[in-house]
Amino acid sequence: MFRSFLFILMAVLFVGCNQVVQEEIVKPEEVSQNSWDLAELSNEYRERTGLPALEWDTDLWRVALRHNEDMRNRSFFSHFNPDGESPFDRLRGVYIIYYFAGENLAVGQRCPEVVLSNWLRSYEHRVNIESYFYTHHAVAYDSIDNYWTHLFINYGYEKPFPLIKDWSLYYRIPLVD
């Protein structure tokens, strides 16, 4: 009797150890629903094309949000602000160290589905969305003038591509000359 009980207990523990627990990612309270929805839509698209989902990064979101506010307050739309700062300068300015980074911008669209659709029709934007290089991302949305900033990053914890000879192998679409 005791052996049967012990066997069943061990079987339950063994089976329980092999189950993968899905951790639900919860939207941070300060992040707008549109920002979160575009990040989710981007991940759904990546997964449909065989790429891993990107992890949400609130520090990136803050950088993207500040860039949206800067574009609105100083009336410009560019990866470079009027002071000449690039997305990479903005990341380094808040001590974010990265291995790879990229940025997509949009203005005027009011819903995340339209933004993603437009980005997927643009070669440069699509490359960022479909890149194997990135591991984390964040989207900021400014509802006043409909500015969108999507930042992508790889912090370099695992440097999977140290000696890349043919970069086109790591993109889902062919590179053009």
Backbone as JSON Lines, residues from 0, in Angstrom:
{"i":0,"aa":"M","n":[0.83,-1.19,0.0],"ca":[0.0,0.0,0.0],"c":[0.87,1.25,0.0]}
{"i":1,"aa":"F","n":[1.86,1.3,0.89],"ca":[2.74,2.45,0.98],"c":[3.53,2.65,-0.32]}
{"i":2,"aa":"R","n":[3.98,1.5,-0.91],"ca":[4.73,1.57,-2.17],"c":[3.85,2.15,-3.29]}
{"i":3,"aa":"S","n":[2.6,1.76,-3.34],"ca":[1.69,2.29,-4.35],"c":[1.5,3.79,-4.18]}
{"i":4,"aa":"F","n":[1.31,4.21,-2.93],"ca":[1.16,5.64,-2.64],"c":[2.42,6.41,-3.05]}
{"i":5,"aa":"L","n":[3.59,5.87,-2.7],"ca":[4.86,6.51,-3.03],"c":[5.04,6.59,-4.54]}
{"i":6,"aa":"F","n":[4.69,5.53,-5.26],"ca":[4.81,5.52,-6.71],"c":[3.91,6.58,-7.34]}
{"i":7,"aa":"I","n":[2.68,6.66,-6.86],"ca":[1.74,7.65,-7.4],"c":[2.23,9.06,-7.09]}
{"i":8,"aa":"L","n":[2.71,9.29,-5.89],"ca":[3.24,10.6,-5.52],"c":[4.42,10.99,-6.4]}
{"i":9,"aa":"M","n":[5.32,10.07,-6.64],"ca":[6.48,10.34,-7.5],"c":[6.04,10.62,-8.93]}
{"i":10,"aa":"A","n":[5.05,9.88,-9.41],"ca":[4.55,10.09,-10.77],"c":[3.93,11.47,-10.91]}
{"i":11,"aa":"V","n":[3.15,11.89,-9.92],"ca":[2.53,13.21,-9.96],"c":[3.61,14.3,-9.93]}
{"i":12,"aa":"L","n":[4.58,14.14,-9.07],"ca":[5.66,15.13,-9.0],"c":[6.45,15.18,-10.3]}
{"i":13,"aa":"F","n":[6.73,14.01,-10.88],"ca":[7.49,13.96,-12.13],"c":[6.72,14.64,-13.26]}
{"i":14,"aa":"V","n":[5.45,14.32,-13.4],"ca":[4.63,14.92,-14.44],"c":[4.52,16.42,-14.2]}
{"i":15,"aa":"G","n":[4.33,16.83,-12.96],"ca":[4.23,18.24,-12.63],"c":[5.48,19.01,-12.96]}
{"i":16,"aa":"C","n":[6.64,18.39,-12.84],"ca":[7.91,19.06,-13.14],"c":[8.1,19.28,-14.63]}
{"i":17,"aa":"N","n":[7.44,18.47,-15.45],"ca":[7.62,18.58,-16.89],"c":[6.64,19.55,-17.54]}
{"i":18,"aa":"Q","n":[5.71,20.06,-16.8],"ca":[4.75,21.0,-17.38],"c":[5.37,22.39,-17.45]}
{"i":19,"aa":"V","n":[5.2,23.03,-18.59],"ca":[5.72,24.37,-18.77],"c":[4.7,25.37,-18.26]}
{"i":20,"aa":"V","n":[5.11,26.24,-17.4],"ca":[4.22,27.25,-16.86],"c":[4.32,28.49,-17.73]}
{"i":21,"aa":"Q","n":[3.21,28.89,-18.32],"ca":[3.18,30.09,-19.14],"c":[3.0,31.3,-18.23]}
{"i":22,"aa":"E","n":[3.99,32.17,-18.24],"ca":[3.89,33.39,-17.43],"c":[3.16,34.45,-18.23]}
{"i":23,"aa":"E","n":[2.06,34.92,-17.69],"ca":[1.29,35.94,-18.38],"c":[1.98,37.29,-18.23]}
{"i":24,"aa":"I","n":[2.17,37.94,-19.34],"ca":[2.8,39.26,-19.33],"c":[1.7,40.28,-19.13]}
{"i":25,"aa":"V","n":[1.86,41.09,-18.13],"ca":[0.85,42.08,-17.77],"c":[1.3,43.46,-18.23]}
{"i":26,"aa":"K","n":[0.38,44.18,-18.85],"ca":[0.67,45.54,-19.31],"c":[0.94,46.44,-18.12]}
{"i":27,"aa":"P","n":[2.1,47.14,-18.15],"ca":[2.33,48.12,-17.08],"c":[1.24,49.19,-17.1]}
{"i":28,"aa":"E","n":[0.83,49.64,-15.94],"ca":[-0.3,50.56,-15.81],"c":[-0.11,51.85,-16.6]}
{"i":29,"aa":"E","n":[1.12,52.38,-16.63],"ca":[1.36,53.67,-17.29],"c":[1.4,53.58,-18.81]}
{"i":30,"aa":"V","n":[1.46,52.39,-19.37],"ca":[1.54,52.2,-20.82],"c":[0.14,52.26,-21.43]}
{"i":31,"aa":"S","n":[-0.01,53.05,-22.49],"ca":[-1.33,53.17,-23.14],"c":[-1.73,51.86,-23.79]}
{"i":32,"aa":"Q","n":[-3.03,51.66,-23.94],"ca":[-3.53,50.45,-24.57],"c":[-3.06,50.35,-26.02]}
{"i":33,"aa":"N","n":[-3.03,51.49,-26.74],"ca":[-2.56,51.47,-28.12],"c":[-1.1,51.02,-28.21]}
{"i":34,"aa":"S","n":[-0.27,51.5,-27.3],"ca":[1.14,51.08,-27.28],"c":[1.23,49.57,-27.08]}
{"i":35,"aa":"W","n":[0.52,49.1,-26.09],"ca":[0.56,47.67,-25.76],"c":[0.02,46.83,-26.92]}
{"i":36,"aa":"D","n":[-1.08,47.29,-27.53],"ca":[-1.68,46.54,-28.64],"c":[-0.73,46.43,-29.82]}
{"i":37,"aa":"L","n":[-0.01,47.5,-30.15],"ca":[0.93,47.43,-31.26],"c":[2.09,46.49,-30.95]}
{"i":38,"aa":"A","n":[2.56,46.5,-29.72],"ca":[3.62,45.56,-29.33],"c":[3.11,44.12,-29.46]}
{"i":39,"aa":"E","n":[1.89,43.88,-29.01],"ca":[1.3,42.54,-29.11],"c":[1.1,42.13,-30.57]}
{"i":40,"aa":"L","n":[0.59,43.04,-31.4],"ca":[0.39,42.74,-32.82],"c":[1.72,42.42,-33.5]}
{"i":41,"aa":"S","n":[2.76,43.16,-33.14],"ca":[4.09,42.92,-33.72],"c":[4.59,41.53,-33.34]}
{"i":42,"aa":"N","n":[4.39,41.15,-32.08],"ca":[4.8,39.82,-31.65],"c":[3.98,38.71,-32.31]}
{"i":43,"aa":"E","n":[2.69,38.94,-32.46],"ca":[1.85,37.96,-33.16],"c":[2.34,37.78,-34.59]}
{"i":44,"aa":"Y","n":[2.67,38.88,-35.26],"ca":[3.19,38.8,-36.62],"c":[4.52,38.03,-36.64]}
{"i":45,"aa":"R","n":[5.42,38.36,-35.73],"ca":[6.71,37.66,-35.66],"c":[6.51,36.16,-35.48]}
{"i":46,"aa":"E","n":[5.63,35.79,-34.58],"ca":[5.4,34.37,-34.32],"c":[4.8,33.66,-35.54]}
{"i":47,"aa":"R","n":[3.92,34.35,-36.29],"ca":[3.35,33.76,-37.51],"c":[4.43,33.52,-38.57]}
{"i":48,"aa":"T","n":[5.48,34.33,-38.54],"ca":[6.55,34.16,-39.53],"c":[7.7,33.29,-39.0]}
{"i":49,"aa":"G","n":[7.49,32.68,-37.84],"ca":[8.49,31.76,-37.3],"c":[9.56,32.39,-36.44]}
{"i":50,"aa":"L","n":[9.37,33.64,-36.07],"ca":[10.33,34.33,-35.21],"c":[9.86,34.33,-33.76]}
{"i":51,"aa":"P","n":[10.77,34.41,-32.82],"ca":[10.34,34.48,-31.41],"c":[9.75,35.85,-31.09]}
{"i":52,"aa":"A","n":[8.84,35.85,-30.13],"ca":[8.27,37.11,-29.65],"c":[9.34,37.91,-28.92]}
{"i":53,"aa":"L","n":[9.21,39.22,-28.98],"ca":[10.12,40.1,-28.27],"c":[9.59,40.39,-26.88]}
{"i":54,"aa":"E","n":[10.49,40.55,-25.94],"ca":[10.1,40.84,-24.57],"c":[9.89,42.34,-24.38]}
{"i":55,"aa":"W","n":[8.81,42.7,-23.68],"ca":[8.52,44.11,-23.4],"c":[9.58,44.68,-22.48]}
{"i":56,"aa":"D","n":[9.99,45.93,-22.74],"ca":[11.0,46.58,-21.91],"c":[10.52,47.99,-21.56]}
{"i":57,"aa":"T","n":[10.21,48.2,-20.3],"ca":[9.66,49.48,-19.86],"c":[10.69,50.61,-19.95]}
{"i":58,"aa":"D","n":[11.97,50.32,-19.77],"ca":[12.99,51.35,-19.94],"c":[13.02,51.87,-21.37]}
{"i":59,"aa":"L","n":[12.9,50.96,-22.34],"ca":[12.82,51.38,-23.75],"c":[11.57,52.21,-23.99]}
{"i":60,"aa":"W","n":[10.46,51.8,-23.37],"ca":[9.21,52.53,-23.54],"c":[9.38,53.98,-23.08]}
{"i":61,"aa":"R","n":[10.07,54.19,-21.98],"ca":[10.28,55.57,-21.48],"c":[11.09,56.39,-22.48]}
{"i":62,"aa":"V","n":[12.1,55.79,-23.1],"ca":[12.9,56.5,-24.11],"c":[12.02,56.84,-25.31]}
{"i":63,"aa":"A","n":[11.22,55.88,-25.76],"ca":[10.33,56.11,-26.9],"c":[9.28,57.19,-26.58]}
{"i":64,"aa":"L","n":[8.74,57.15,-25.38],"ca":[7.74,58.14,-24.97],"c":[8.33,59.54,-24.96]}
{"i":65,"aa":"R","n":[9.54,59.67,-24.43],"ca":[10.19,60.99,-24.42],"c":[10.44,61.5,-25.84]}
{"i":66,"aa":"H","n":[10.78,60.58,-26.75],"ca":[11.0,61.01,-28.14],"c":[9.68,61.48,-28.76]}
{"i":67,"aa":"N","n":[8.58,60.76,-28.5],"ca":[7.27,61.21,-29.0],"c":[6.94,62.61,-28.48]}
{"i":68,"aa":"E","n":[7.14,62.81,-27.19],"ca":[6.85,64.12,-26.59],"c":[7.74,65.2,-27.19]}
{"i":69,"aa":"D","n":[9.0,64.88,-27.43],"ca":[9.93,65.83,-28.04],"c":[9.48,66.19,-29.46]}
{"i":70,"aa":"M","n":[9.08,65.17,-30.24],"ca":[8.61,65.45,-31.62],"c":[7.37,66.35,-31.59]}
{"i":71,"aa":"R","n":[6.45,66.07,-30.68],"ca":[5.24,66.88,-30.59],"c":[5.57,68.3,-30.14]}
{"i":72,"aa":"N","n":[6.36,68.43,-29.08],"ca":[6.65,69.76,-28.51],"c":[7.49,70.63,-29.43]}
{"i":73,"aa":"R","n":[8.37,70.02,-30.21],"ca":[9.24,70.82,-31.09],"c":[8.85,70.69,-32.57]}
{"i":74,"aa":"S","n":[7.7,70.11,-32.83],"ca":[7.11,70.04,-34.18],"c":[8.08,69.49,-35.23]}
{"i":75,"aa":"F","n":[8.55,68.27,-35.02],"ca":[9.35,67.59,-36.04],"c":[8.95,66.13,-36.06]}
{"i":76,"aa":"F","n":[9.33,65.44,-37.13],"ca":[9.09,64.0,-37.24],"c":[10.32,63.39,-37.88]}
{"i":77,"aa":"S","n":[11.16,62.78,-37.06],"ca":[12.42,62.24,-37.56],"c":[13.05,61.34,-36.51]}
{"i":78,"aa":"H","n":[13.92,60.47,-36.96],"ca":[14.72,59.67,-36.03],"c":[15.74,60.56,-35.32]}
{"i":79,"aa":"F","n":[16.08,61.67,-35.94],"ca":[17.04,62.62,-35.36],"c":[16.27,63.84,-34.87]}
{"i":80,"aa":"N","n":[16.53,64.24,-33.63],"ca":[15.86,65.44,-33.12],"c":[16.59,66.69,-33.62]}
{"i":81,"aa":"P","n":[16.05,67.89,-33.42],"ca":[16.7,69.11,-33.91],"c":[18.12,69.32,-33.37]}
{"i":82,"aa":"D","n":[18.46,68.67,-32.26],"ca":[19.82,68.77,-31.73],"c":[20.76,67.75,-32.37]}
{"i":83,"aa":"G","n":[20.24,66.94,-33.3],"ca":[21.06,65.96,-34.0],"c":[21.18,64.62,-33.29]}
{"i":84,"aa":"E","n":[20.44,64.43,-32.2],"ca":[20.51,63.16,-31.46],"c":[19.74,62.06,-32.2]}
{"i":85,"aa":"S","n":[20.38,60.9,-32.33],"ca":[19.78,59.73,-32.96],"c":[19.12,58.85,-31.9]}
{"i":86,"aa":"P","n":[18.41,57.82,-32.32],"ca":[17.86,56.88,-31.33],"c":[18.98,56.27,-30.47]}
{"i":87,"aa":"F","n":[20.12,56.04,-31.07],"ca":[21.24,55.43,-30.36],"c":[21.81,56.39,-29.31]}
{"i":88,"aa":"D","n":[21.83,57.68,-29.66],"ca":[22.26,58.69,-28.68],"c":[21.28,58.74,-27.51]}
{"i":89,"aa":"R","n":[19.98,58.65,-27.82],"ca":[18.97,58.71,-26.75],"c":[19.08,57.49,-25.82]}
{"i":90,"aa":"L","n":[19.37,56.34,-26.38],"ca":[19.56,55.14,-25.55],"c":[20.78,55.28,-24.66]}
{"i":91,"aa":"R","n":[21.89,55.69,-25.27],"ca":[23.12,55.87,-24.48],"c":[22.96,56.97,-23.44]}
{"i":92,"aa":"G","n":[22.13,57.96,-23.74],"ca":[21.9,59.07,-22.81],"c":[21.25,58.65,-21.51]}
{"i":93,"aa":"V","n":[20.56,57.51,-21.52],"ca":[19.96,56.98,-20.28],"c":[20.66,55.68,-19.87]}
{"i":94,"aa":"Y","n":[21.88,55.53,-20.35],"ca":[22.76,54.42,-19.97],"c":[22.22,53.04,-20.34]}
{"i":95,"aa":"I","n":[21.53,52.97,-21.46],"ca":[21.11,51.68,-21.99],"c":[22.21,51.2,-22.93]}
{"i":96,"aa":"I","n":[22.84,50.11,-22.57],"ca":[23.92,49.53,-23.37],"c":[23.3,48.4,-24.21]}
{"i":97,"aa":"Y","n":[23.6,48.38,-25.48],"ca":[22.96,47.42,-26.37],"c":[23.98,46.84,-27.34]}
{"i":98,"aa":"Y","n":[23.59,45.71,-27.93],"ca":[24.38,45.05,-28.96],"c":[23.84,45.44,-30.33]}
{"i":99,"aa":"F","n":[22.5,45.44,-30.46],"ca":[21.8,45.9,-31.66],"c":[20.63,46.76,-31.21]}
{"i":100,"aa":"A","n":[20.29,47.77,-32.01],"ca":[19.11,48.59,-31.71],"c":[18.53,49.13,-33.0]}
{"i":101,"aa":"G","n":[17.23,49.4,-32.98],"ca":[16.55,49.97,-34.14],"c":[15.31,50.71,-33.68]}
{"i":102,"aa":"E","n":[14.76,51.51,-34.61],"ca":[13.59,52.32,-34.28],"c":[12.69,52.44,-35.49]}
{"i":103,"aa":"N","n":[11.39,52.29,-35.28],"ca":[10.37,52.59,-36.29],"c":[9.54,53.76,-35.78]}
{"i":104,"aa":"L","n":[9.2,54.68,-36.69],"ca":[8.37,55.83,-36.36],"c":[7.15,55.87,-37.27]}
{"i":105,"aa":"A","n":[6.07,56.41,-36.75],"ca":[4.88,56.66,-37.56],"c":[4.19,57.88,-36.96]}
{"i":106,"aa":"V","n":[3.41,58.56,-37.8],"ca":[2.64,59.7,-37.31],"c":[1.33,59.76,-38.09]}
{"i":107,"aa":"G","n":[0.26,60.13,-37.38],"ca":[-1.03,60.35,-38.02],"c":[-2.01,59.2,-37.9]}
{"i":108,"aa":"Q","n":[-1.52,57.97,-37.8],"ca":[-2.42,56.83,-37.69],"c":[-2.99,56.77,-36.27]}
{"i":109,"aa":"R","n":[-4.25,56.38,-36.19],"ca":[-4.91,56.35,-34.88],"c":[-5.04,54.96,-34.29]}
{"i":110,"aa":"C","n":[-4.79,53.92,-35.08],"ca":[-4.93,52.58,-34.51],"c":[-3.71,51.72,-34.84]}
{"i":111,"aa":"P","n":[-3.35,50.83,-33.93],"ca":[-2.14,50.04,-34.09],"c":[-2.16,49.12,-35.32]}
{"i":112,"aa":"E","n":[-3.32,48.64,-35.71],"ca":[-3.4,47.76,-36.88],"c":[-2.92,48.47,-38.14]}
{"i":113,"aa":"V","n":[-3.31,49.74,-38.3],"ca":[-2.91,50.51,-39.47],"c":[-1.41,50.8,-39.43]}
{"i":114,"aa":"V","n":[-0.89,51.11,-38.26],"ca":[0.55,51.37,-38.13],"c":[1.33,50.14,-38.55]}
{"i":115,"aa":"L","n":[0.99,48.98,-38.0],"ca":[1.72,47.76,-38.34],"c":[1.59,47.45,-39.82]}
{"i":116,"aa":"S","n":[0.41,47.59,-40.37],"ca":[0.2,47.34,-41.8],"c":[1.1,48.24,-42.65]}
{"i":117,"aa":"N","n":[1.18,49.51,-42.3],"ca":[2.04,50.43,-43.05],"c":[3.51,50.07,-42.9]}
{"i":118,"aa":"W","n":[3.92,49.73,-41.69],"ca":[5.32,49.36,-41.48],"c":[5.69,48.1,-42.26]}
{"i":119,"aa":"L","n":[4.78,47.15,-42.35],"ca":[5.07,45.91,-43.08],"c":[5.18,46.14,-44.58]}
{"i":120,"aa":"R","n":[4.62,47.24,-45.07],"ca":[4.75,47.57,-46.5],"c":[6.0,48.39,-46.79]}
{"i":121,"aa":"S","n":[6.73,48.75,-45.75],"ca":[7.95,49.54,-45.9],"c":[9.15,48.64,-45.61]}
{"i":122,"aa":"Y","n":[10.07,48.55,-46.55],"ca":[11.21,47.64,-46.4],"c":[11.98,47.89,-45.1]}
{"i":123,"aa":"E","n":[12.37,49.14,-44.84],"ca":[13.2,49.44,-43.68],"c":[12.48,49.13,-42.37]}
{"i":124,"aa":"H","n":[11.19,49.46,-42.3],"ca":[10.43,49.18,-41.08],"c":[10.23,47.68,-40.89]}
{"i":125,"aa":"R","n":[9.97,46.99,-41.99],"ca":[9.76,45.54,-41.92],"c":[11.01,44.81,-41.47]}
{"i":126,"aa":"V","n":[12.17,45.29,-41.9],"ca":[13.43,44.67,-41.48],"c":[13.56,44.71,-39.96]}
{"i":127,"aa":"N","n":[13.21,45.84,-39.35],"ca":[13.26,45.91,-37.88],"c":[12.3,44.92,-37.23]}
{"i":128,"aa":"I","n":[11.09,44.84,-37.75],"ca":[10.08,43.95,-37.16],"c":[10.48,42.49,-37.33]}
{"i":129,"aa":"E","n":[11.09,42.15,-38.46],"ca":[11.41,40.75,-38.77],"c":[12.85,40.36,-38.44]}
{"i":130,"aa":"S","n":[13.58,41.21,-37.78],"ca":[14.98,40.91,-37.52],"c":[15.15,39.86,-36.42]}
{"i":131,"aa":"Y","n":[16.06,38.92,-36.66],"ca":[16.43,37.93,-35.65],"c":[17.28,38.57,-34.55]}
{"i":132,"aa":"F","n":[17.84,39.72,-34.82],"ca":[18.79,40.33,-33.89],"c":[18.16,40.81,-32.6]}
{"i":133,"aa":"Y","n":[16.91,41.22,-32.64],"ca":[16.31,41.86,-31.48],"c":[15.7,40.86,-30.5]}
{"i":134,"aa":"T","n":[15.76,41.21,-29.22],"ca":[15.21,40.37,-28.16],"c":[14.16,41.1,-27.33]}
{"i":135,"aa":"H","n":[14.21,42.43,-27.31],"ca":[13.31,43.25,-26.5],"c":[12.76,44.39,-27.36]}
{"i":136,"aa":"H","n":[11.62,44.92,-26.92],"ca":[11.04,46.06,-27.64],"c":[10.08,46.82,-26.73]}
{"i":137,"aa":"A","n":[9.67,47.99,-27.23],"ca":[8.65,48.79,-26.57],"c":[8.06,49.74,-27.6]}
{"i":138,"aa":"V","n":[6.8,50.05,-27.41],"ca":[6.09,50.99,-28.28],"c":[5.52,52.1,-27.42]}
{"i":139,"aa":"A","n":[5.73,53.33,-27.86],"ca":[5.11,54.48,-27.19],"c":[4.17,55.14,-28.19]}
{"i":140,"aa":"Y","n":[3.03,55.59,-27.68],"ca":[2.02,56.26,-28.51],"c":[1.66,57.58,-27.86]}
{"i":141,"aa":"D","n":[1.68,58.64,-28.66],"ca":[1.27,59.96,-28.2],"c":[-0.08,60.26,-28.84]}
{"i":142,"aa":"S","n":[-1.12,60.26,-28.03],"ca":[-2.48,60.4,-28.56],"c":[-2.84,61.82,-28.98]}
{"i":143,"aa":"I","n":[-2.05,62.79,-28.61],"ca":[-2.36,64.18,-28.99],"c":[-2.16,64.39,-30.48]}
{"i":144,"aa":"D","n":[-0.98,64.0,-30.99],"ca":[-0.7,64.15,-32.43],"c":[-0.46,62.82,-33.12]}
{"i":145,"aa":"N","n":[-0.78,61.73,-32.44],"ca":[-0.65,60.38,-33.02],"c":[0.77,60.05,-33.48]}
{"i":146,"aa":"Y","n":[1.73,60.29,-32.6],"ca":[3.11,59.85,-32.85],"c":[3.27,58.45,-32.29]}
{"i":147,"aa":"W","n":[3.97,57.59,-33.04],"ca":[4.28,56.23,-32.62],"c":[5.78,56.03,-32.71]}
{"i":148,"aa":"T","n":[6.39,55.47,-31.68],"ca":[7.8,55.1,-31.71],"c":[7.92,53.67,-31.21]}
{"i":149,"aa":"H","n":[8.52,52.83,-32.04],"ca":[8.74,51.42,-31.69],"c":[10.25,51.21,-31.63]}
{"i":150,"aa":"L","n":[10.77,50.94,-30.44],"ca":[12.19,50.68,-30.26],"c":[12.44,49.18,-30.14]}
{"i":151,"aa":"F","n":[13.52,48.73,-30.76],"ca":[13.94,47.34,-30.74],"c":[15.36,47.29,-30.2]}
{"i":152,"aa":"I","n":[15.69,46.23,-29.46],"ca":[17.03,46.17,-28.88],"c":[17.43,44.73,-28.61]}
{"i":153,"aa":"N","n":[18.72,44.51,-28.63],"ca":[19.33,43.29,-28.13],"c":[20.41,43.75,-27.18]}
{"i":154,"aa":"Y","n":[20.28,43.39,-25.91],"ca":[21.22,43.84,-24.89],"c":[22.57,43.13,-24.98]}
{"i":155,"aa":"G","n":[22.63,42.06,-25.74],"ca":[23.91,41.38,-25.93],"c":[24.26,40.4,-24.84]}
{"i":156,"aa":"Y","n":[23.27,39.96,-24.04],"ca":[23.55,38.94,-23.02],"c":[24.05,37.68,-23.71]}
{"i":157,"aa":"E","n":[23.37,37.34,-24.79],"ca":[23.8,36.21,-25.61],"c":[24.1,36.81,-26.98]}
{"i":158,"aa":"K","n":[25.35,36.77,-27.37],"ca":[25.73,37.34,-28.66],"c":[25.74,36.21,-29.69]}
{"i":159,"aa":"P","n":[24.57,35.95,-30.3],"ca":[24.46,34.79,-31.18],"c":[25.09,34.99,-32.55]}
{"i":160,"aa":"F","n":[25.45,36.21,-32.91],"ca":[25.92,36.46,-34.27],"c":[27.26,37.2,-34.28]}
{"i":161,"aa":"P","n":[28.31,36.65,-33.67],"ca":[29.55,37.42,-33.59],"c":[30.29,37.55,-34.92]}
{"i":162,"aa":"L","n":[30.18,36.57,-35.79],"ca":[30.92,36.6,-37.06],"c":[29.97,36.38,-38.23]}
{"i":163,"aa":"I","n":[29.19,37.36,-38.53],"ca":[28.2,37.22,-39.59],"c":[28.85,37.56,-40.93]}
{"i":164,"aa":"K","n":[28.78,36.61,-41.86],"ca":[29.35,36.84,-43.18],"c":[28.27,37.24,-44.18]}
{"i":165,"aa":"D","n":[27.09,36.63,-44.07],"ca":[26.0,36.95,-44.98],"c":[24.81,37.42,-44.15]}
{"i":166,"aa":"W","n":[24.68,38.74,-44.01],"ca":[23.64,39.32,-43.16],"c":[22.24,38.97,-43.64]}
{"i":167,"aa":"S","n":[22.06,38.74,-44.93],"ca":[20.72,38.47,-45.44],"c":[20.15,37.17,-44.9]}
{"i":168,"aa":"L","n":[20.99,36.26,-44.4],"ca":[20.49,35.02,-43.83],"c":[19.69,35.25,-42.56]}
{"i":169,"aa":"Y","n":[19.9,36.39,-41.91],"ca":[19.26,36.64,-40.63],"c":[18.05,37.54,-40.73]}
{"i":170,"aa":"Y","n":[17.63,37.84,-41.94],"ca":[16.4,38.61,-42.15],"c":[15.41,37.72,-42.88]}
{"i":171,"aa":"R","n":[14.13,37.98,-42.66],"ca":[13.1,37.19,-43.3],"c":[12.83,37.67,-44.72]}
{"i":172,"aa":"I","n":[13.37,38.81,-45.11],"ca":[13.19,39.31,-46.46],"c":[14.56,39.6,-47.04]}
{"i":173,"aa":"P","n":[14.73,39.52,-48.35],"ca":[16.07,39.72,-48.92],"c":[16.54,41.16,-48.8]}
{"i":174,"aa":"L","n":[17.82,41.32,-48.57],"ca":[18.41,42.65,-48.54],"c":[18.62,43.13,-49.98]}
{"i":175,"aa":"V","n":[18.5,44.43,-50.19],"ca":[18.72,44.99,-51.52],"c":[20.05,45.74,-51.52]}
{"i":176,"aa":"D","n":[20.64,45.85,-52.69],"ca":[21.91,46.56,-52.82],"c":[21.68,48.05,-52.91]}
